[in-house]
Amino acid sequence: MNKDFLSIAELKKEEVFELLTLADRLKVEKDVKPLAGKTVAMIFQKPSLRTRVSFEVGVIQLGGQAIFLTDEGVGLGVRESAADVANVLSRFNDAIVARVFDHQLLLDLSKFATVPVINALSDLSHPCQILADLYTIRQHGKLRDHVKVAYVGDGNNIVNSWLELASIIPIHLTLAIPFGYEPDKTIYDKAIQSNVSKVEIIRDPRNAVNKADVVYTDTWTSMGQEQEKTKRIYDFWEYQVNGSLLRQAKKDVIVMHCLPAHRGEEITDEALDGKQSVVNDQAENRLHIQKAIMAKLIGKM
Ligand code: CP
Ligand code: NVA
């Protein structure tokens, strides 16, 4: 792996599987402490439940200490430049975890930090989430070549990371996304050109989920887009994951959502709380996979 973990595109196929294996190991071997005596600075420009808690718990379980910094306190890129923040935090800490709006801030932190920088979500991507999702798909016995993952909803940071994964690992990724809400074009084109996976955009969600092994959705209104909420609910209303849509998928389909969910918008209670839902495993797996990432990058395991 590189010094940092900013996107799934930086990983080789074998590194992805090494991370899954290391996550398995760290899940059971509680006495492994590769972060003993180390500290991790965490800067969050946006709210978080899962990412913050799973990183903090993960650092503690690996023997280290996390320092949570709100953006009000740090003023990343405003009170001082990302370069200055990166330089200073590198003098005190062994890694920087950052959740930012503008992905460029992560690139700037990465350029100037002498310690590993980990992407905890940006407007562009959410790599830790999608690795945890892959781990969850494997946990539920669905990870095989060309497993059909049907994503229904907004072409956002989650989709960009799915596309980056599809450039490395063979899956069948079908995106049911309305016009005007497509994912990042460069990342999409790269996924197509890599020729590793079958990647397609199908506008009709019922066709998209046909015979799917996995149906995945995410909020229609990501953090930072709150002023567009009314328009988005209107534009996405046909893209709800509900019981009727799930009946088009395979009988043993699993339902995934990175959370937080907006119940009654992108997903119904029936789908989110139903027997097919694995959303709480996804949340738990953030811990295991991020421990693996930190053990590799910071603990040099
Ligand atoms: N899935 C996820 O990243 O959740 P949080 O925004 O609560 O961290
Ligand atoms: N697309 C969502 C993901 C939340 C984990 C957002 O960026 O708000």
mmCIF file of N, CA, C and O in Angstrom, residues 173-260:
data_model
loop_
_atom_site.group_PDB
_atom_site.id
_atom_site.type_symbol
_atom_site.label_atom_id
_atom_site.label_comp_id
_atom_site.label_asym_id
_atom_site.label_seq_id
_atom_site.Cartn_x
_atom_site.Cartn_y
_atom_site.Cartn_z
ATOM 1 N N LEU A 173 -21.652 -4.290 -11.825
ATOM 2 C CA LEU A 173 -22.164 -3.110 -11.113
ATOM 3 C C LEU A 173 -23.181 -2.404 -11.994
ATOM 4 O O LEU A 173 -22.842 -1.848 -13.036
ATOM 5 N N THR A 174 -24.435 -2.462 -11.564
ATOM 6 C CA THR A 174 -25.513 -1.818 -12.314
ATOM 7 C C THR A 174 -25.986 -0.614 -11.517
ATOM 8 O O THR A 174 -26.336 -0.746 -10.338
ATOM 9 N N LEU A 175 -25.966 0.521 -12.149
ATOM 10 C CA LEU A 175 -26.316 1.765 -11.455
ATOM 11 C C LEU A 175 -27.659 2.266 -11.959
ATOM 12 O O LEU A 175 -27.803 2.580 -13.146
ATOM 13 N N ALA A 176 -28.641 2.323 -11.071
ATOM 14 C CA ALA A 176 -29.945 2.913 -11.418
ATOM 15 C C ALA A 176 -29.935 4.339 -10.894
ATOM 16 O O ALA A 176 -30.146 4.585 -9.703
ATOM 17 N N ILE A 177 -29.629 5.248 -11.791
ATOM 18 C CA ILE A 177 -29.390 6.641 -11.408
ATOM 19 C C ILE A 177 -30.158 7.540 -12.371
ATOM 20 O O ILE A 177 -30.075 7.347 -13.593
ATOM 21 N N PRO A 178 -30.922 8.520 -11.874
ATOM 22 C CA PRO A 178 -31.653 9.386 -12.806
ATOM 23 C C PRO A 178 -30.719 10.317 -13.586
ATOM 24 O O PRO A 178 -29.600 10.607 -13.142
ATOM 25 N N PHE A 179 -31.202 10.804 -14.720
ATOM 26 C CA PHE A 179 -30.424 11.750 -15.528
ATOM 27 C C PHE A 179 -30.005 12.943 -14.676
ATOM 28 O O PHE A 179 -30.796 13.462 -13.888
ATOM 29 N N GLY A 180 -28.762 13.350 -14.838
ATOM 30 C CA GLY A 180 -28.278 14.540 -14.139
ATOM 31 C C GLY A 180 -27.612 14.236 -12.805
ATOM 32 O O GLY A 180 -27.041 15.123 -12.179
ATOM 33 N N TYR A 181 -27.698 12.972 -12.359
ATOM 34 C CA TYR A 181 -27.116 12.626 -11.052
ATOM 35 C C TYR A 181 -26.048 11.545 -11.196
ATOM 36 O O TYR A 181 -25.794 10.774 -10.275
ATOM 37 N N GLU A 182 -25.417 11.493 -12.362
ATOM 38 C CA GLU A 182 -24.420 10.455 -12.644
ATOM 39 C C GLU A 182 -23.169 10.667 -11.769
ATOM 40 O O GLU A 182 -22.895 11.780 -11.332
ATOM 41 N N PRO A 183 -22.397 9.588 -11.578
ATOM 42 C CA PRO A 183 -21.154 9.707 -10.800
ATOM 43 C C PRO A 183 -20.090 10.522 -11.539
ATOM 44 O O PRO A 183 -20.291 10.929 -12.688
ATOM 45 N N ASP A 184 -18.954 10.699 -10.879
ATOM 46 C CA ASP A 184 -17.818 11.426 -11.458
ATOM 47 C C ASP A 184 -17.423 10.784 -12.797
ATOM 48 O O ASP A 184 -17.181 9.580 -12.872
ATOM 49 N N LYS A 185 -17.341 11.623 -13.837
ATOM 50 C CA LYS A 185 -17.145 11.078 -15.190
ATOM 51 C C LYS A 185 -15.775 10.402 -15.348
ATOM 52 O O LYS A 185 -15.661 9.344 -15.966
ATOM 53 N N THR A 186 -14.755 11.010 -14.775
ATOM 54 C CA THR A 186 -13.403 10.436 -14.905
ATOM 55 C C THR A 186 -13.356 9.052 -14.252
ATOM 56 O O THR A 186 -12.804 8.098 -14.827
ATOM 57 N N ILE A 187 -13.956 8.950 -13.080
ATOM 58 C CA ILE A 187 -13.933 7.665 -12.357
ATOM 59 C C ILE A 187 -14.786 6.637 -13.108
ATOM 60 O O ILE A 187 -14.394 5.471 -13.250
ATOM 61 N N TYR A 188 -15.919 7.085 -13.637
ATOM 62 C CA TYR A 188 -16.795 6.166 -14.391
ATOM 63 C C TYR A 188 -16.069 5.656 -15.646
ATOM 64 O O TYR A 188 -16.038 4.447 -15.920
ATOM 65 N N ASP A 189 -15.466 6.593 -16.389
ATOM 66 C CA ASP A 189 -14.770 6.196 -17.630
ATOM 67 C C ASP A 189 -13.632 5.223 -17.329
ATOM 68 O O ASP A 189 -13.400 4.267 -18.067
ATOM 69 N N LYS A 190 -12.942 5.475 -16.228
ATOM 70 C CA LYS A 190 -11.830 4.595 -15.854
ATOM 71 C C LYS A 190 -12.336 3.187 -15.555
ATOM 72 O O LYS A 190 -11.712 2.186 -15.938
ATOM 73 N N ALA A 191 -13.478 3.117 -14.878
ATOM 74 C CA ALA A 191 -14.051 1.792 -14.552
ATOM 75 C C ALA A 191 -14.419 1.050 -15.833
ATOM 76 O O ALA A 191 -14.184 -0.153 -15.963
ATOM 77 N N ILE A 192 -14.956 1.772 -16.803
ATOM 78 C CA ILE A 192 -15.322 1.137 -18.080
ATOM 79 C C ILE A 192 -14.052 0.691 -18.811
ATOM 80 O O ILE A 192 -13.954 -0.447 -19.274
ATOM 81 N N GLN A 193 -13.079 1.620 -18.878
ATOM 82 C CA GLN A 193 -11.848 1.323 -19.640
ATOM 83 C C GLN A 193 -11.016 0.213 -19.012
ATOM 84 O O GLN A 193 -10.308 -0.500 -19.710
ATOM 85 N N SER A 194 -11.103 0.059 -17.710
ATOM 86 C CA SER A 194 -10.296 -0.976 -17.044
ATOM 87 C C SER A 194 -10.730 -2.369 -17.512
ATOM 88 O O SER A 194 -9.950 -3.310 -17.471
ATOM 89 N N ASN A 195 -11.994 -2.472 -17.925
ATOM 90 C CA ASN A 195 -12.504 -3.743 -18.469
ATOM 91 C C ASN A 195 -12.439 -4.890 -17.462
ATOM 92 O O ASN A 195 -12.389 -6.052 -17.864
ATOM 93 N N VAL A 196 -12.416 -4.554 -16.190
ATOM 94 C CA VAL A 196 -12.354 -5.583 -15.147
ATOM 95 C C VAL A 196 -13.756 -6.073 -14.822
ATOM 96 O O VAL A 196 -13.984 -7.261 -14.620
ATOM 97 N N SER A 197 -14.696 -5.144 -14.782
ATOM 98 C CA SER A 197 -16.066 -5.447 -14.369
ATOM 99 C C SER A 197 -17.039 -5.060 -15.457
ATOM 100 O O SER A 197 -16.723 -4.256 -16.342
ATOM 101 N N LYS A 198 -18.256 -5.603 -15.354
ATOM 102 C CA LYS A 198 -19.332 -5.100 -16.200
ATOM 103 C C LYS A 198 -19.979 -3.939 -15.431
ATOM 104 O O LYS A 198 -20.487 -4.133 -14.318
ATOM 105 N N VAL A 199 -19.916 -2.763 -16.014
ATOM 106 C CA VAL A 199 -20.458 -1.563 -15.353
ATOM 107 C C VAL A 199 -21.469 -0.938 -16.290
ATOM 108 O O VAL A 199 -21.182 -0.751 -17.482
ATOM 109 N N GLU A 200 -22.654 -0.643 -15.787
ATOM 110 C CA GLU A 200 -23.679 -0.063 -16.669
ATOM 111 C C GLU A 200 -24.575 0.884 -15.878
ATOM 112 O O GLU A 200 -24.764 0.717 -14.677
ATOM 113 N N ILE A 201 -25.091 1.881 -16.572
ATOM 114 C CA ILE A 201 -26.115 2.747 -15.988
ATOM 115 C C ILE A 201 -27.433 2.373 -16.649
ATOM 116 O O ILE A 201 -27.545 2.388 -17.879
ATOM 117 N N ILE A 202 -28.402 1.976 -15.837
ATOM 118 C CA ILE A 202 -29.735 1.626 -16.336
ATOM 119 C C ILE A 202 -30.709 2.553 -15.623
ATOM 120 O O ILE A 202 -30.705 2.633 -14.396
ATOM 121 N N ARG A 203 -31.491 3.309 -16.383
ATOM 122 C CA ARG A 203 -32.319 4.338 -15.721
ATOM 123 C C ARG A 203 -33.462 3.736 -14.926
ATOM 124 O O ARG A 203 -33.902 4.296 -13.945
ATOM 125 N N ASP A 204 -33.992 2.576 -15.381
ATOM 126 C CA ASP A 204 -35.162 1.992 -14.732
ATOM 127 C C ASP A 204 -34.717 1.112 -13.556
ATOM 128 O O ASP A 204 -34.089 0.073 -13.756
ATOM 129 N N PRO A 205 -35.040 1.503 -12.325
ATOM 130 C CA PRO A 205 -34.564 0.727 -11.174
ATOM 131 C C PRO A 205 -35.051 -0.717 -11.173
ATOM 132 O O PRO A 205 -34.343 -1.607 -10.708
ATOM 133 N N ARG A 206 -36.256 -0.963 -11.733
ATOM 134 C CA ARG A 206 -36.758 -2.340 -11.720
ATOM 135 C C ARG A 206 -35.902 -3.231 -12.626
ATOM 136 O O ARG A 206 -35.602 -4.376 -12.286
ATOM 137 N N ASN A 207 -35.501 -2.712 -13.768
ATOM 138 C CA ASN A 207 -34.585 -3.478 -14.628
ATOM 139 C C ASN A 207 -33.223 -3.629 -13.972
ATOM 140 O O ASN A 207 -32.586 -4.681 -14.059
ATOM 141 N N ALA A 208 -32.778 -2.579 -13.327
ATOM 142 C CA ALA A 208 -31.428 -2.598 -12.742
ATOM 143 C C ALA A 208 -31.308 -3.674 -11.669
ATOM 144 O O ALA A 208 -30.270 -4.332 -11.565
ATOM 145 N N VAL A 209 -32.333 -3.855 -10.855
ATOM 146 C CA VAL A 209 -32.204 -4.814 -9.745
ATOM 147 C C VAL A 209 -32.572 -6.246 -10.159
ATOM 148 O O VAL A 209 -32.462 -7.168 -9.341
ATOM 149 N N ASN A 210 -32.955 -6.415 -11.419
ATOM 150 C CA ASN A 210 -33.323 -7.749 -11.897
ATOM 151 C C ASN A 210 -32.180 -8.744 -11.649
ATOM 152 O O ASN A 210 -31.054 -8.523 -12.063
ATOM 153 N N LYS A 211 -32.477 -9.798 -10.925
ATOM 154 C CA LYS A 211 -31.512 -10.871 -10.592
ATOM 155 C C LYS A 211 -30.299 -10.377 -9.797
ATOM 156 O O LYS A 211 -29.228 -11.001 -9.819
ATOM 157 N N ALA A 212 -30.438 -9.252 -9.094
ATOM 158 C CA ALA A 212 -29.295 -8.736 -8.322
ATOM 159 C C ALA A 212 -29.049 -9.602 -7.093
ATOM 160 O O ALA A 212 -29.979 -10.113 -6.462
ATOM 161 N N ASP A 213 -27.746 -9.748 -6.754
ATOM 162 C CA ASP A 213 -27.348 -10.418 -5.512
ATOM 163 C C ASP A 213 -27.353 -9.426 -4.352
ATOM 164 O O ASP A 213 -27.534 -9.800 -3.201
ATOM 165 N N VAL A 214 -27.070 -8.169 -4.694
ATOM 166 C CA VAL A 214 -26.971 -7.103 -3.696
ATOM 167 C C VAL A 214 -27.746 -5.900 -4.221
ATOM 168 O O VAL A 214 -27.551 -5.505 -5.375
ATOM 169 N N VAL A 215 -28.624 -5.348 -3.407
ATOM 170 C CA VAL A 215 -29.244 -4.062 -3.748
ATOM 171 C C VAL A 215 -28.749 -3.046 -2.720
ATOM 172 O O VAL A 215 -28.846 -3.264 -1.505
ATOM 173 N N TYR A 216 -28.160 -1.969 -3.225
ATOM 174 C CA TYR A 216 -27.498 -0.978 -2.364
ATOM 175 C C TYR A 216 -28.120 0.383 -2.625
ATOM 176 O O TYR A 216 -28.388 0.745 -3.778
ATOM 177 N N THR A 217 -28.366 1.129 -1.566
ATOM 178 C CA THR A 217 -28.770 2.519 -1.773
ATOM 179 C C THR A 217 -28.107 3.419 -0.742
ATOM 180 O O THR A 217 -27.474 2.954 0.210
ATOM 181 N N ASP A 218 -28.226 4.701 -0.975
ATOM 182 C CA ASP A 218 -27.677 5.714 -0.059
ATOM 183 C C ASP A 218 -28.610 6.919 -0.139
ATOM 184 O O ASP A 218 -29.451 7.016 -1.056
ATOM 185 N N THR A 219 -28.426 7.833 0.772
ATOM 186 C CA THR A 219 -29.270 9.027 0.820
ATOM 187 C C THR A 219 -29.321 9.746 -0.529
ATOM 188 O O THR A 219 -28.345 9.741 -1.283
ATOM 189 N N TRP A 220 -30.461 10.366 -0.802
ATOM 190 C CA TRP A 220 -30.571 11.200 -2.004
ATOM 191 C C TRP A 220 -29.931 12.577 -1.777
ATOM 192 O O TRP A 220 -29.677 13.311 -2.729
ATOM 193 N N THR A 221 -29.748 12.915 -0.501
ATOM 194 C CA THR A 221 -29.219 14.252 -0.159
ATOM 195 C C THR A 221 -28.008 14.082 0.745
ATOM 196 O O THR A 221 -28.147 13.910 1.959
ATOM 197 N N SER A 222 -26.831 14.110 0.156
ATOM 198 C CA SER A 222 -25.617 13.917 0.938
ATOM 199 C C SER A 222 -25.306 15.159 1.784
ATOM 200 O O SER A 222 -25.841 16.245 1.543
ATOM 201 N N MET A 223 -24.417 14.938 2.754
ATOM 202 C CA MET A 223 -24.018 16.049 3.625
ATOM 203 C C MET A 223 -23.448 17.192 2.779
ATOM 204 O O MET A 223 -22.573 16.957 1.939
ATOM 205 N N GLY A 224 -23.994 18.379 2.984
ATOM 206 C CA GLY A 224 -23.569 19.546 2.212
ATOM 207 C C GLY A 224 -24.555 19.905 1.111
ATOM 208 O O GLY A 224 -24.456 20.965 0.501
ATOM 209 N N GLN A 225 -25.530 19.011 0.844
ATOM 210 C CA GLN A 225 -26.498 19.266 -0.246
ATOM 211 C C GLN A 225 -27.888 19.592 0.309
ATOM 212 O O GLN A 225 -28.875 19.544 -0.427
ATOM 213 N N GLU A 226 -27.953 19.906 1.591
ATOM 214 C CA GLU A 226 -29.257 20.041 2.271
ATOM 215 C C GLU A 226 -30.177 21.050 1.585
ATOM 216 O O GLU A 226 -31.397 20.860 1.559
ATOM 217 N N GLN A 227 -29.606 22.087 0.976
ATOM 218 C CA GLN A 227 -30.467 23.106 0.336
ATOM 219 C C GLN A 227 -31.148 22.566 -0.927
ATOM 220 O O GLN A 227 -32.103 23.175 -1.418
ATOM 221 N N GLU A 228 -30.683 21.420 -1.442
ATOM 222 C CA GLU A 228 -31.287 20.827 -2.656
ATOM 223 C C GLU A 228 -32.311 19.739 -2.310
ATOM 224 O O GLU A 228 -32.821 19.065 -3.205
ATOM 225 N N LYS A 229 -32.595 19.559 -1.021
ATOM 226 C CA LYS A 229 -33.360 18.388 -0.577
ATOM 227 C C LYS A 229 -34.726 18.264 -1.274
ATOM 228 O O LYS A 229 -35.080 17.195 -1.763
ATOM 229 N N THR A 230 -35.483 19.360 -1.364
ATOM 230 C CA THR A 230 -36.835 19.282 -1.933
ATOM 231 C C THR A 230 -36.767 18.834 -3.390
ATOM 232 O O THR A 230 -37.497 17.943 -3.820
ATOM 233 N N LYS A 231 -35.863 19.427 -4.144
ATOM 234 C CA LYS A 231 -35.721 19.068 -5.557
ATOM 235 C C LYS A 231 -35.281 17.605 -5.699
ATOM 236 O O LYS A 231 -35.773 16.869 -6.554
ATOM 237 N N ARG A 232 -34.385 17.205 -4.845
ATOM 238 C CA ARG A 232 -33.877 15.829 -4.929
ATOM 239 C C ARG A 232 -34.974 14.814 -4.611
ATOM 240 O O ARG A 232 -35.077 13.787 -5.281
ATOM 241 N N ILE A 233 -35.787 15.079 -3.611
ATOM 242 C CA ILE A 233 -36.874 14.139 -3.296
ATOM 243 C C ILE A 233 -37.784 14.006 -4.523
ATOM 244 O O ILE A 233 -38.206 12.909 -4.884
ATOM 245 N N TYR A 234 -38.035 15.088 -5.200
ATOM 246 C CA TYR A 234 -38.865 15.065 -6.412
ATOM 247 C C TYR A 234 -38.170 14.261 -7.523
ATOM 248 O O TYR A 234 -38.765 13.389 -8.151
ATOM 249 N N ASP A 235 -36.890 14.526 -7.743
ATOM 250 C CA ASP A 235 -36.163 13.882 -8.852
ATOM 251 C C ASP A 235 -35.930 12.383 -8.627
ATOM 252 O O ASP A 235 -35.766 11.626 -9.584
ATOM 253 N N PHE A 236 -35.871 11.983 -7.364
ATOM 254 C CA PHE A 236 -35.498 10.589 -7.056
ATOM 255 C C PHE A 236 -36.688 9.713 -6.665
ATOM 256 O O PHE A 236 -36.486 8.553 -6.315
ATOM 257 N N TRP A 237 -37.919 10.261 -6.700
ATOM 258 C CA TRP A 237 -39.024 9.519 -6.060
ATOM 259 C C TRP A 237 -39.236 8.129 -6.645
ATOM 260 O O TRP A 237 -39.699 7.227 -5.962
ATOM 261 N N GLU A 238 -38.837 7.892 -7.906
ATOM 262 C CA GLU A 238 -39.006 6.549 -8.494
ATOM 263 C C GLU A 238 -37.870 5.598 -8.107
ATOM 264 O O GLU A 238 -37.843 4.458 -8.538
ATOM 265 N N TYR A 239 -36.915 6.105 -7.358
ATOM 266 C CA TYR A 239 -35.694 5.335 -7.073
ATOM 267 C C TYR A 239 -35.647 4.857 -5.614
ATOM 268 O O TYR A 239 -34.586 4.749 -5.029
ATOM 269 N N GLN A 240 -36.800 4.574 -5.052
ATOM 270 C CA GLN A 240 -36.845 4.119 -3.656
ATOM 271 C C GLN A 240 -36.647 2.600 -3.585
ATOM 272 O O GLN A 240 -37.242 1.846 -4.356
ATOM 273 N N VAL A 241 -35.835 2.164 -2.638
ATOM 274 C CA VAL A 241 -35.696 0.727 -2.383
ATOM 275 C C VAL A 241 -36.806 0.327 -1.405
ATOM 276 O O VAL A 241 -36.832 0.776 -0.262
ATOM 277 N N ASN A 242 -37.732 -0.487 -1.894
ATOM 278 C CA ASN A 242 -38.873 -0.925 -1.082
ATOM 279 C C ASN A 242 -39.171 -2.394 -1.417
ATOM 280 O O ASN A 242 -38.492 -3.005 -2.258
ATOM 281 N N GLY A 243 -40.169 -2.939 -0.774
ATOM 282 C CA GLY A 243 -40.495 -4.359 -0.938
ATOM 283 C C GLY A 243 -40.789 -4.718 -2.382
ATOM 284 O O GLY A 243 -40.340 -5.749 -2.888
ATOM 285 N N SER A 244 -41.519 -3.857 -3.050
ATOM 286 C CA SER A 244 -41.901 -4.141 -4.430
ATOM 287 C C SER A 244 -40.660 -4.193 -5.334
ATOM 288 O O SER A 244 -40.528 -5.088 -6.176
ATOM 289 N N LEU A 245 -39.729 -3.265 -5.135
ATOM 290 C CA LEU A 245 -38.501 -3.271 -5.947
ATOM 291 C C LEU A 245 -37.676 -4.525 -5.646
ATOM 292 O O LEU A 245 -37.144 -5.171 -6.565
ATOM 293 N N LEU A 246 -37.580 -4.865 -4.382
ATOM 294 C CA LEU A 246 -36.734 -6.011 -3.995
ATOM 295 C C LEU A 246 -37.253 -7.328 -4.552
ATOM 296 O O LEU A 246 -36.474 -8.259 -4.763
ATOM 297 N N ARG A 247 -38.535 -7.390 -4.848
ATOM 298 C CA ARG A 247 -39.083 -8.633 -5.422
ATOM 299 C C ARG A 247 -38.557 -8.882 -6.843
ATOM 300 O O ARG A 247 -38.666 -9.988 -7.359
ATOM 301 N N GLN A 248 -37.965 -7.880 -7.469
ATOM 302 C CA GLN A 248 -37.364 -8.063 -8.803
ATOM 303 C C GLN A 248 -35.977 -8.696 -8.707
ATOM 304 O O GLN A 248 -35.445 -9.191 -9.698
ATOM 305 N N ALA A 249 -35.377 -8.628 -7.527
ATOM 306 C CA ALA A 249 -34.005 -9.129 -7.351
ATOM 307 C C ALA A 249 -34.052 -10.629 -7.057
ATOM 308 O O ALA A 249 -35.128 -11.227 -7.013
ATOM 309 N N LYS A 250 -32.855 -11.218 -6.833
ATOM 310 C CA LYS A 250 -32.829 -12.643 -6.466
ATOM 311 C C LYS A 250 -33.541 -12.833 -5.129
ATOM 312 O O LYS A 250 -33.545 -11.917 -4.288
ATOM 313 N N LYS A 251 -34.054 -14.005 -4.902
ATOM 314 C CA LYS A 251 -34.797 -14.293 -3.654
ATOM 315 C C LYS A 251 -33.932 -14.060 -2.415
ATOM 316 O O LYS A 251 -34.397 -13.606 -1.383
ATOM 317 N N ASP A 252 -32.619 -14.421 -2.551
ATOM 318 C CA ASP A 252 -31.742 -14.291 -1.386
ATOM 319 C C ASP A 252 -30.894 -13.012 -1.454
ATOM 320 O O ASP A 252 -29.806 -12.946 -0.892
ATOM 321 N N VAL A 253 -31.419 -11.998 -2.128
ATOM 322 C CA VAL A 253 -30.702 -10.717 -2.240
ATOM 323 C C VAL A 253 -30.396 -10.156 -0.850
ATOM 324 O O VAL A 253 -31.171 -10.364 0.090
ATOM 325 N N ILE A 254 -29.255 -9.471 -0.728
ATOM 326 C CA ILE A 254 -29.010 -8.734 0.514
ATOM 327 C C ILE A 254 -29.169 -7.240 0.227
ATOM 328 O O ILE A 254 -28.865 -6.763 -0.870
ATOM 329 N N VAL A 255 -29.675 -6.531 1.231
ATOM 330 C CA VAL A 255 -29.954 -5.099 1.100
ATOM 331 C C VAL A 255 -28.906 -4.330 1.890
ATOM 332 O O VAL A 255 -28.682 -4.611 3.074
ATOM 333 N N MET A 256 -28.272 -3.380 1.203
ATOM 334 C CA MET A 256 -27.184 -2.638 1.845
ATOM 335 C C MET A 256 -27.451 -1.132 1.805
ATOM 336 O O MET A 256 -28.043 -0.601 0.863
ATOM 337 N N HIS A 257 -26.994 -0.471 2.840
ATOM 338 C CA HIS A 257 -27.091 0.995 2.937
ATOM 339 C C HIS A 257 -25.964 1.416 3.872
ATOM 340 O O HIS A 257 -25.818 0.844 4.961
ATOM 341 N N CYS A 258 -25.180 2.396 3.463
ATOM 342 C CA CYS A 258 -24.040 2.786 4.299
ATOM 343 C C CYS A 258 -24.483 3.483 5.580
ATOM 344 O O CYS A 258 -23.711 3.560 6.528
ATOM 345 N N LEU A 259 -25.720 4.008 5.589
ATOM 346 C CA LEU A 259 -26.271 4.779 6.704
ATOM 347 C C LEU A 259 -25.476 6.097 6.865
ATOM 348 O O LEU A 259 -24.295 6.103 6.564
ATOM 349 N N PRO A 260 -26.072 7.171 7.352
ATOM 350 C CA PRO A 260 -27.428 7.250 7.876
ATOM 351 C C PRO A 260 -28.496 7.188 6.774
ATOM 352 O O PRO A 260 -28.296 7.717 5.685
#
